[in-house]
Short mmCIF file of C-alpha atoms in Angstrom, two decimals:
data_model
loop_
_atom_site.label_atom_id
_atom_site.label_comp_id
_atom_site.label_asym_id
_atom_site.label_seq_id
_atom_site.Cartn_x
_atom_site.Cartn_y
_atom_site.Cartn_z
CA MET A 1 77.84 39.20 27.84
CA PHE A 2 80.50 36.93 26.95
CA GLY A 3 83.53 38.87 28.10
CA ARG A 4 82.37 39.36 31.75
CA PRO A 5 83.39 36.93 34.51
CA GLN A 6 80.51 34.43 35.17
CA GLY A 7 80.05 36.10 39.35
CA GLU A 8 79.65 39.32 37.77
CA LEU A 9 76.65 38.20 35.42
CA VAL A 10 75.22 36.20 38.91
CA LYS A 11 75.24 39.16 40.90
CA GLU A 12 73.65 41.31 38.01
CA VAL A 13 70.74 39.03 38.01
CA VAL A 14 70.36 38.51 41.40
CA SER A 15 69.76 42.32 41.75
CA LYS A 16 67.72 42.14 38.96
CA VAL A 17 65.10 39.65 40.28
CA TRP A 18 65.40 41.53 44.25
CA GLY A 19 64.73 44.61 42.64
CA GLU A 20 61.47 43.37 41.24
CA LEU A 21 60.32 41.86 43.89
CA LYS A 22 60.65 44.29 46.25
CA ARG A 23 59.08 46.63 44.13
CA ASN A 24 55.85 44.05 44.50
CA TYR A 25 56.41 44.49 48.33
CA SER A 26 54.35 46.88 50.17
CA LEU A 27 53.98 47.77 54.20
CA VAL A 28 50.57 46.57 55.03
CA VAL A 29 48.26 50.09 55.50
CA ASN A 30 45.10 50.41 56.31
CA ASP A 31 43.54 52.00 52.65
CA CYS A 32 40.51 53.91 53.72
CA LEU A 33 42.14 56.06 56.50
CA VAL A 34 40.29 59.74 56.52
CA GLY A 35 42.79 62.51 56.08
CA ILE A 36 45.99 60.77 54.86
CA ASP A 37 46.50 62.54 51.58
CA ASP A 38 46.66 65.67 53.65
CA HIS A 39 49.56 64.22 56.36
CA VAL A 40 51.32 62.78 53.27
CA GLU A 41 51.44 65.91 51.32
CA GLU A 42 53.18 67.81 54.29
CA MET A 43 55.98 64.88 54.93
CA MET A 44 56.95 65.30 51.11
CA LYS A 45 57.31 68.87 51.32
CA LEU A 46 59.46 68.26 54.69
CA LEU A 47 62.07 65.63 53.08
CA SER A 48 61.77 67.81 49.94
CA VAL A 49 63.12 64.67 47.86
CA ASN A 50 64.16 66.78 45.06
CA SER A 51 67.44 68.11 47.00
CA ASP A 52 70.53 66.50 47.33
CA ASP A 53 71.31 67.03 50.88
CA VAL A 54 71.03 64.48 53.42
CA ARG A 55 67.33 64.69 55.41
CA ILE A 56 66.56 63.44 58.80
CA VAL A 57 62.87 64.15 59.49
CA GLY A 58 60.90 63.55 62.41
CA ILE A 59 57.44 62.27 63.31
CA CYS A 60 56.41 62.94 66.89
CA GLY A 61 53.19 62.77 69.23
CA MET A 62 51.29 60.27 71.77
CA GLY A 63 51.01 56.72 70.88
CA GLY A 64 48.00 55.37 68.73
CA ILE A 65 47.75 59.15 66.82
CA GLY A 66 49.28 57.20 63.16
CA LYS A 67 52.90 58.15 63.39
CA THR A 68 53.73 54.67 62.18
CA THR A 69 50.76 54.44 59.35
CA VAL A 70 51.87 57.90 58.22
CA ALA A 71 55.93 56.60 57.83
CA LYS A 72 54.51 53.63 55.87
CA VAL A 73 52.78 55.31 53.73
CA ILE A 74 55.52 57.53 52.64
CA TYR A 75 57.95 54.84 52.81
CA ASP A 76 55.53 52.92 50.22
CA LYS A 77 55.64 56.20 47.96
CA LEU A 78 59.12 56.62 48.16
CA SER A 79 61.09 53.58 48.16
CA ARG A 80 61.68 53.16 44.35
CA GLN A 81 63.35 56.49 44.24
CA PHE A 82 66.26 55.43 46.18
CA HIS A 83 68.92 53.07 45.61
CA SER A 84 67.99 51.08 49.30
CA HIS A 85 65.64 51.40 51.78
CA CYS A 86 65.01 50.09 54.83
CA PHE A 87 61.75 50.07 57.46
CA LEU A 88 62.79 49.83 61.02
CA GLU A 89 59.21 49.07 62.78
CA ASP A 90 59.07 49.22 66.60
CA VAL A 91 62.53 50.28 67.40
CA SER A 92 61.73 50.39 71.29
CA LYS A 93 60.16 47.27 71.68
CA THR A 94 63.40 44.89 69.68
CA ALA A 95 65.85 47.19 71.69
CA GLN A 96 64.61 45.53 74.59
CA GLN A 97 65.23 42.00 73.57
CA HIS A 98 68.80 40.44 74.00
CA ASN A 99 71.50 41.88 71.40
CA GLY A 100 68.10 43.91 69.87
CA LEU A 101 70.34 47.02 68.39
CA VAL A 102 72.47 44.44 66.82
CA HIS A 103 70.00 42.42 65.44
CA LEU A 104 68.30 45.57 64.22
CA GLN A 105 71.75 47.06 62.79
CA ASN A 106 71.80 43.32 60.63
CA GLN A 107 68.56 44.08 59.45
CA LEU A 108 69.38 47.68 58.35
CA ILE A 109 72.80 46.77 56.78
CA SER A 110 71.27 43.53 54.80
CA SER A 111 68.50 45.59 53.40
CA ILE A 112 70.77 48.50 52.55
CA LEU A 113 73.53 46.43 51.05
CA LYS A 114 71.32 43.97 49.42
CA GLN A 115 72.81 41.13 50.53
CA GLY A 116 70.69 37.72 49.94
CA ARG A 117 71.90 36.27 53.28
CA PRO A 118 71.87 38.46 56.55
CA VAL A 119 74.86 40.64 57.46
CA LEU A 120 76.16 39.06 60.73
CA ILE A 121 77.29 42.17 62.73
CA GLY A 122 78.92 40.97 66.12
CA SER A 123 78.80 44.06 68.28
CA MET A 124 77.19 47.69 68.45
CA ASP A 125 79.97 49.47 67.47
CA ASP A 126 80.75 46.95 64.49
CA GLY A 127 77.52 47.99 63.09
CA ILE A 128 78.12 51.52 63.65
CA ASN A 129 81.12 51.26 61.99
CA ALA A 130 79.49 49.44 59.15
CA ILE A 131 77.03 52.09 58.76
CA LYS A 132 79.42 54.95 58.62
CA HIS A 133 81.84 53.25 56.05
CA ARG A 134 79.60 51.73 53.76
CA PHE A 135 76.53 53.77 53.45
CA SER A 136 78.36 56.86 52.51
CA GLY A 137 77.74 56.27 48.70
CA LYS A 138 74.62 55.32 48.73
CA LYS A 139 71.41 57.56 48.51
CA VAL A 140 69.04 55.57 50.92
CA LEU A 141 65.56 56.10 52.40
CA VAL A 142 65.66 54.45 56.08
CA VAL A 143 62.42 55.19 58.54
CA VAL A 144 63.28 54.12 62.28
CA ASP A 145 59.78 53.68 63.75
CA GLY A 146 59.71 54.19 67.61
CA VAL A 147 62.46 55.41 68.91
CA ASP A 148 62.03 56.12 72.86
CA HIS A 149 66.38 56.38 73.71
CA ARG A 150 69.20 57.97 73.35
CA ASP A 151 70.89 54.93 72.63
CA GLN A 152 68.45 53.66 69.64
CA LEU A 153 70.06 56.66 67.59
CA HIS A 154 73.62 56.20 68.25
CA ALA A 155 72.72 52.49 67.01
CA PHE A 156 71.86 53.92 63.78
CA ALA A 157 74.73 56.64 63.32
CA LEU A 158 71.84 59.23 63.49
CA LEU A 159 73.98 61.05 66.31
CA GLY A 160 76.57 62.76 64.54
CA LYS A 161 78.08 63.20 60.77
CA ARG A 162 75.17 63.28 58.03
CA ASP A 163 77.87 62.88 55.49
CA TRP A 164 77.70 58.67 56.88
CA PHE A 165 74.90 58.71 54.29
CA GLY A 166 75.15 59.02 50.52
CA SER A 167 73.98 62.53 48.73
CA GLY A 168 69.80 62.60 48.57
CA SER A 169 69.25 60.44 51.36
CA ARG A 170 66.50 60.26 53.64
CA VAL A 171 65.93 59.07 57.31
CA ILE A 172 62.69 59.23 58.78
CA VAL A 173 62.06 58.99 62.61
CA THR A 174 59.21 58.39 64.67
CA THR A 175 58.95 58.86 68.41
CA ARG A 176 56.58 60.32 70.95
CA ILE A 177 59.65 61.92 72.79
CA GLN A 178 60.21 65.35 70.95
CA GLU A 179 64.07 65.55 72.92
CA ILE A 180 65.21 62.21 70.76
CA LEU A 181 64.40 64.79 67.79
CA LYS A 182 66.49 66.95 69.19
CA LEU A 183 69.18 64.97 69.77
CA ALA A 184 68.66 63.51 66.22
CA GLU A 185 68.95 67.05 64.84
CA VAL A 186 66.45 66.61 62.53
CA ASN A 187 65.84 69.01 59.88
CA SER A 188 62.12 69.24 60.67
CA THR A 189 59.13 67.57 62.80
CA TYR A 190 55.74 67.20 62.04
CA GLU A 191 53.17 66.24 64.27
CA PRO A 192 50.27 64.67 63.18
CA LYS A 193 46.48 64.94 64.35
CA GLU A 194 45.11 61.50 65.16
CA LEU A 195 44.03 59.50 61.92
CA ILE A 196 40.34 58.24 61.54
CA PRO A 197 40.10 54.53 60.00
#
């Protein structure tokens, strides 16, 4: 400990504290859902988290059937197994706001790079380049929820090469639109039946 620079020690302490805080954080989900275990089991098969490939899995279906709920449960179950993770909720709604996609890129990049202060990306292209160049060595879990347009996939570098994400990374995309999942070239798609609270 004495031979290390002080800045390095501070980064290590901050990283450990941040990890403990995140470990105790989970997304809010109704814990009385009928049949959620079946959905989780099916998604776990599709995600195949023990393989080293980069895998994108889509959850598709009409509004209100529980796509986001399934994604939240999976995220809570798996997030500790990944170097970094981020849940981007209701992307289509945020994307409609001024600079909404840039805001979401900032959120994603800050979460994945585990920086205490937000990363400030000025444009969508800067955000895409940051994702392409800074995520490739990291095993990440990313949920992009409520996608309804090609631009939203593009903003998170989900159109194109998979080597922009580190080995073993998993991305879950939820949408009402089957064509969105074709554009993202997902490995597999899950269509849940309606959850009953």
